[in-house]
mmCIF file of N, CA and C in Angstrom:
data_model
loop_
_atom_site.group_PDB
_atom_site.id
_atom_site.type_symbol
_atom_site.label_atom_id
_atom_site.label_comp_id
_atom_site.label_asym_id
_atom_site.label_seq_id
_atom_site.Cartn_x
_atom_site.Cartn_y
_atom_site.Cartn_z
ATOM 1 N N MET A 288 225.252 53.802 120.972
ATOM 2 C CA MET A 288 224.044 53.119 120.145
ATOM 3 C C MET A 288 222.991 54.343 119.781
ATOM 4 N N THR A 289 222.268 54.136 118.828
ATOM 5 C CA THR A 289 221.395 55.090 118.390
ATOM 6 C C THR A 289 220.004 54.171 117.930
ATOM 7 N N THR A 290 219.157 54.981 118.130
ATOM 8 C CA THR A 290 217.397 54.263 118.405
ATOM 9 C C THR A 290 216.271 55.213 117.231
ATOM 10 N N MET A 291 216.272 54.438 116.295
ATOM 11 C CA MET A 291 215.395 54.612 115.113
ATOM 12 C C MET A 291 213.859 54.465 115.664
ATOM 13 N N THR A 292 213.125 55.215 115.239
ATOM 14 C CA THR A 292 211.854 55.592 115.538
ATOM 15 C C THR A 292 211.243 55.750 114.153
ATOM 16 N N MET A 293 210.068 54.770 113.768
ATOM 17 C CA MET A 293 209.111 54.644 112.494
ATOM 18 C C MET A 293 207.779 55.299 113.291
ATOM 19 N N TYR A 294 207.390 55.937 112.132
ATOM 20 C CA TYR A 294 205.953 56.446 112.363
ATOM 21 C C TYR A 294 205.139 55.961 111.402
ATOM 22 N N TRP A 295 203.824 55.295 111.641
ATOM 23 C CA TRP A 295 203.000 54.848 110.253
ATOM 24 C C TRP A 295 202.005 55.822 110.389
ATOM 25 N N ARG A 296 201.783 55.487 108.931
ATOM 26 C CA ARG A 296 200.647 56.814 108.523
ATOM 27 C C ARG A 296 199.416 55.910 107.820
ATOM 28 N N PRO A 297 198.290 56.028 108.156
ATOM 29 C CA PRO A 297 197.030 55.424 107.337
ATOM 30 C C PRO A 297 197.187 56.040 105.768
ATOM 31 N N LEU A 298 197.308 54.932 104.934
ATOM 32 C CA LEU A 298 197.307 55.123 103.495
ATOM 33 C C LEU A 298 196.308 56.141 103.265
ATOM 34 N N ARG A 299 196.879 57.129 102.041
ATOM 35 C CA ARG A 299 195.646 58.037 101.600
ATOM 36 C C ARG A 299 194.536 57.206 100.552
ATOM 37 N N LYS A 300 193.578 57.936 100.245
ATOM 38 C CA LYS A 300 192.876 57.395 99.667
ATOM 39 C C LYS A 300 193.195 56.917 97.976
ATOM 40 N N ARG A 301 192.891 55.703 97.935
ATOM 41 C CA ARG A 301 193.511 55.077 96.818
ATOM 42 C C ARG A 301 195.173 54.893 96.659
ATOM 43 N N GLU A 302 195.663 55.128 97.748
ATOM 44 C CA GLU A 302 197.042 54.735 97.567
ATOM 45 C C GLU A 302 197.407 53.285 97.740
ATOM 46 N N GLU A 303 198.378 52.604 97.327
ATOM 47 C CA GLU A 303 198.670 51.209 97.492
ATOM 48 C C GLU A 303 199.822 51.074 98.228
ATOM 49 N N SER A 304 200.173 50.562 98.978
ATOM 50 C CA SER A 304 201.586 50.064 99.486
ATOM 51 C C SER A 304 202.395 49.440 98.604
ATOM 52 N N ILE A 305 202.056 48.647 97.700
ATOM 53 C CA ILE A 305 202.587 48.179 96.589
ATOM 54 C C ILE A 305 202.230 48.540 95.308
ATOM 55 N N PRO A 306 202.907 49.285 94.476
ATOM 56 C CA PRO A 306 202.429 50.034 93.052
ATOM 57 C C PRO A 306 202.121 48.741 92.130
ATOM 58 N N ARG A 307 201.018 48.675 91.522
ATOM 59 C CA ARG A 307 200.549 47.737 90.700
ATOM 60 C C ARG A 307 201.121 47.780 89.362
ATOM 61 N N ILE A 308 201.443 46.935 88.742
ATOM 62 C CA ILE A 308 201.699 46.297 87.104
ATOM 63 C C ILE A 308 200.757 46.407 86.594
ATOM 64 N N PRO A 309 200.916 46.994 85.384
ATOM 65 C CA PRO A 309 199.534 46.981 84.410
ATOM 66 C C PRO A 309 199.343 45.385 84.110
ATOM 67 N N ASP A 310 197.991 45.238 84.067
ATOM 68 C CA ASP A 310 197.605 43.969 83.843
ATOM 69 C C ASP A 310 197.914 43.540 82.255
ATOM 70 N N ALA A 311 197.849 42.158 82.489
ATOM 71 C CA ALA A 311 198.148 41.427 81.061
ATOM 72 C C ALA A 311 197.089 41.959 79.870
ATOM 73 N N PRO A 312 196.965 41.826 78.670
ATOM 74 C CA PRO A 312 196.007 42.204 77.860
ATOM 75 C C PRO A 312 195.209 41.504 78.000
ATOM 76 N N ILE A 313 195.266 39.954 78.156
ATOM 77 C CA ILE A 313 194.325 38.893 77.963
ATOM 78 C C ILE A 313 193.287 39.068 79.265
ATOM 79 N N TYR A 314 193.946 39.677 80.372
ATOM 80 C CA TYR A 314 192.938 39.623 81.807
ATOM 81 C C TYR A 314 192.284 41.102 81.558
ATOM 82 N N GLU A 315 192.845 41.945 80.787
ATOM 83 C CA GLU A 315 191.653 43.273 80.717
ATOM 84 C C GLU A 315 190.943 42.988 79.318
ATOM 85 N N ALA A 316 190.636 42.320 78.622
ATOM 86 C CA ALA A 316 189.930 42.028 77.794
ATOM 87 C C ALA A 316 188.579 40.939 78.488
ATOM 88 N N LEU A 317 189.031 40.421 79.454
ATOM 89 C CA LEU A 317 188.085 39.304 80.287
ATOM 90 C C LEU A 317 187.232 40.550 81.397
ATOM 91 N N ALA A 318 188.188 41.295 81.915
ATOM 92 C CA ALA A 318 187.513 42.333 82.918
ATOM 93 C C ALA A 318 186.675 43.142 82.125
ATOM 94 N N GLN A 319 187.110 43.350 80.983
ATOM 95 C CA GLN A 319 186.394 44.372 80.322
ATOM 96 C C GLN A 319 184.813 43.883 79.862
ATOM 97 N N GLY A 320 184.669 42.472 79.692
ATOM 98 C CA GLY A 320 183.393 41.864 79.488
ATOM 99 C C GLY A 320 182.457 41.398 80.601
ATOM 100 N N TRP A 321 183.612 41.730 81.189
ATOM 101 C CA TRP A 321 182.730 41.366 82.932
ATOM 102 C C TRP A 321 181.879 42.543 83.399
ATOM 103 N N VAL A 322 182.636 43.779 83.301
ATOM 104 C CA VAL A 322 182.027 45.208 83.261
ATOM 105 C C VAL A 322 180.953 45.160 82.636
ATOM 106 N N LEU A 323 180.930 44.679 81.032
ATOM 107 C CA LEU A 323 179.820 45.203 79.929
ATOM 108 C C LEU A 323 178.745 44.318 80.392
ATOM 109 N N ALA A 324 178.820 42.883 81.381
ATOM 110 C CA ALA A 324 178.110 42.163 81.411
ATOM 111 C C ALA A 324 177.092 42.753 83.056
ATOM 112 N N GLY A 325 177.932 43.865 83.681
ATOM 113 C CA GLY A 325 177.572 44.165 84.875
ATOM 114 C C GLY A 325 177.945 43.249 86.183
ATOM 115 N N ARG A 326 178.941 42.370 85.996
ATOM 116 C CA ARG A 326 179.662 41.799 86.714
ATOM 117 C C ARG A 326 180.490 42.256 87.819
ATOM 118 N N SER A 327 180.944 41.940 88.706
ATOM 119 C CA SER A 327 182.020 42.655 89.420
ATOM 120 C C SER A 327 183.296 42.175 88.769
ATOM 121 N N VAL A 328 184.422 42.852 89.260
ATOM 122 C CA VAL A 328 185.552 42.499 88.665
ATOM 123 C C VAL A 328 186.595 42.659 89.895
ATOM 124 N N PRO A 329 187.645 41.553 89.935
ATOM 125 C CA PRO A 329 188.777 41.832 91.112
ATOM 126 C C PRO A 329 189.315 42.646 91.238
ATOM 127 N N ALA A 330 189.899 43.451 92.157
ATOM 128 C CA ALA A 330 190.727 44.562 92.125
ATOM 129 C C ALA A 330 190.305 45.688 91.634
ATOM 130 N N ARG A 331 188.726 45.880 91.464
ATOM 131 C CA ARG A 331 188.263 47.174 90.843
ATOM 132 C C ARG A 331 187.016 47.158 91.892
ATOM 133 N N ASP A 332 186.966 49.140 92.157
ATOM 134 C CA ASP A 332 185.696 49.120 93.142
ATOM 135 C C ASP A 332 184.321 48.284 92.880
ATOM 136 N N ASP A 333 183.662 47.979 93.753
ATOM 137 C CA ASP A 333 182.304 47.990 93.476
ATOM 138 C C ASP A 333 181.616 48.686 94.252
ATOM 139 N N VAL A 334 181.122 49.311 93.177
ATOM 140 C CA VAL A 334 180.046 50.643 93.810
ATOM 141 C C VAL A 334 178.776 49.832 94.639
ATOM 142 N N GLU A 335 177.939 48.985 94.186
ATOM 143 C CA GLU A 335 176.830 48.609 94.836
ATOM 144 C C GLU A 335 177.322 47.900 96.666
ATOM 145 N N TRP A 336 178.537 46.911 96.419
ATOM 146 C CA TRP A 336 179.086 46.647 97.637
ATOM 147 C C TRP A 336 179.465 47.563 98.540
ATOM 148 N N ALA A 337 179.956 48.761 98.045
ATOM 149 C CA ALA A 337 180.645 49.983 99.236
ATOM 150 C C ALA A 337 178.962 50.394 99.852
ATOM 151 N N GLU A 338 177.904 50.582 98.716
ATOM 152 C CA GLU A 338 176.662 51.159 99.382
ATOM 153 C C GLU A 338 176.005 50.162 100.455
ATOM 154 N N LEU A 339 175.805 48.934 100.241
ATOM 155 C CA LEU A 339 175.507 48.135 100.755
ATOM 156 C C LEU A 339 176.234 47.644 102.341
ATOM 157 N N ALA A 340 177.715 47.524 102.285
ATOM 158 C CA ALA A 340 178.143 47.522 103.148
ATOM 159 C C ALA A 340 178.466 49.102 103.972
ATOM 160 N N GLY A 341 178.282 50.329 103.697
ATOM 161 C CA GLY A 341 178.328 51.220 104.459
ATOM 162 C C GLY A 341 176.895 51.557 105.095
ATOM 163 N N GLN A 342 175.764 50.968 104.827
ATOM 164 C CA GLN A 342 174.518 50.913 105.983
ATOM 165 C C GLN A 342 174.769 50.277 107.073
ATOM 166 N N ALA A 343 174.035 50.797 107.824
ATOM 167 C CA ALA A 343 173.819 50.197 109.542
ATOM 168 C C ALA A 343 173.292 48.671 109.380
ATOM 169 N N PRO A 344 173.674 47.720 110.040
ATOM 170 C CA PRO A 344 173.401 46.504 109.751
ATOM 171 C C PRO A 344 171.857 46.108 110.443
ATOM 172 N N TRP A 345 171.359 47.126 111.140
ATOM 173 C CA TRP A 345 170.289 46.774 111.398
ATOM 174 C C TRP A 345 169.277 48.018 111.242
ATOM 175 N N PRO A 346 168.133 47.998 110.981
ATOM 176 C CA PRO A 346 167.165 49.262 111.022
ATOM 177 C C PRO A 346 167.477 50.176 111.898
ATOM 178 N N VAL A 347 167.296 51.412 111.656
ATOM 179 C CA VAL A 347 167.638 52.383 113.032
ATOM 180 C C VAL A 347 166.074 53.297 112.628
ATOM 181 N N ALA A 348 165.686 53.031 113.994
ATOM 182 C CA ALA A 348 164.589 54.016 114.049
ATOM 183 C C ALA A 348 164.299 55.455 113.886
ATOM 184 N N ASP A 349 163.693 56.272 113.525
ATOM 185 C CA ASP A 349 163.991 57.815 113.465
ATOM 186 C C ASP A 349 163.634 58.303 114.306
ATOM 187 N N ASP A 350 162.368 57.549 115.195
ATOM 188 C CA ASP A 350 162.226 58.623 116.757
ATOM 189 C C ASP A 350 162.413 57.399 117.375
ATOM 190 N N ALA A 351 163.365 57.447 118.399
ATOM 191 C CA ALA A 351 163.754 56.402 119.306
ATOM 192 C C ALA A 351 162.921 57.035 120.775
ATOM 193 N N ARG A 352 161.392 56.530 120.857
ATOM 194 C CA ARG A 352 160.785 56.699 121.813
ATOM 195 C C ARG A 352 160.617 55.908 123.319
#
């Protein structure tokens, strides 16, 4: 009897477990229109959300006395 051990590793930055297929041209045109209008687009990085989510949820005192 043989035993197989698998080791899981975290994905590297921007690596996906399933390869992406190219978007359909009509979706790409719609997404580009959203980007130009300043809206967020599904499956694309949202810089504003990343900044907000990266902050502490409560104010942090600079000098805790």
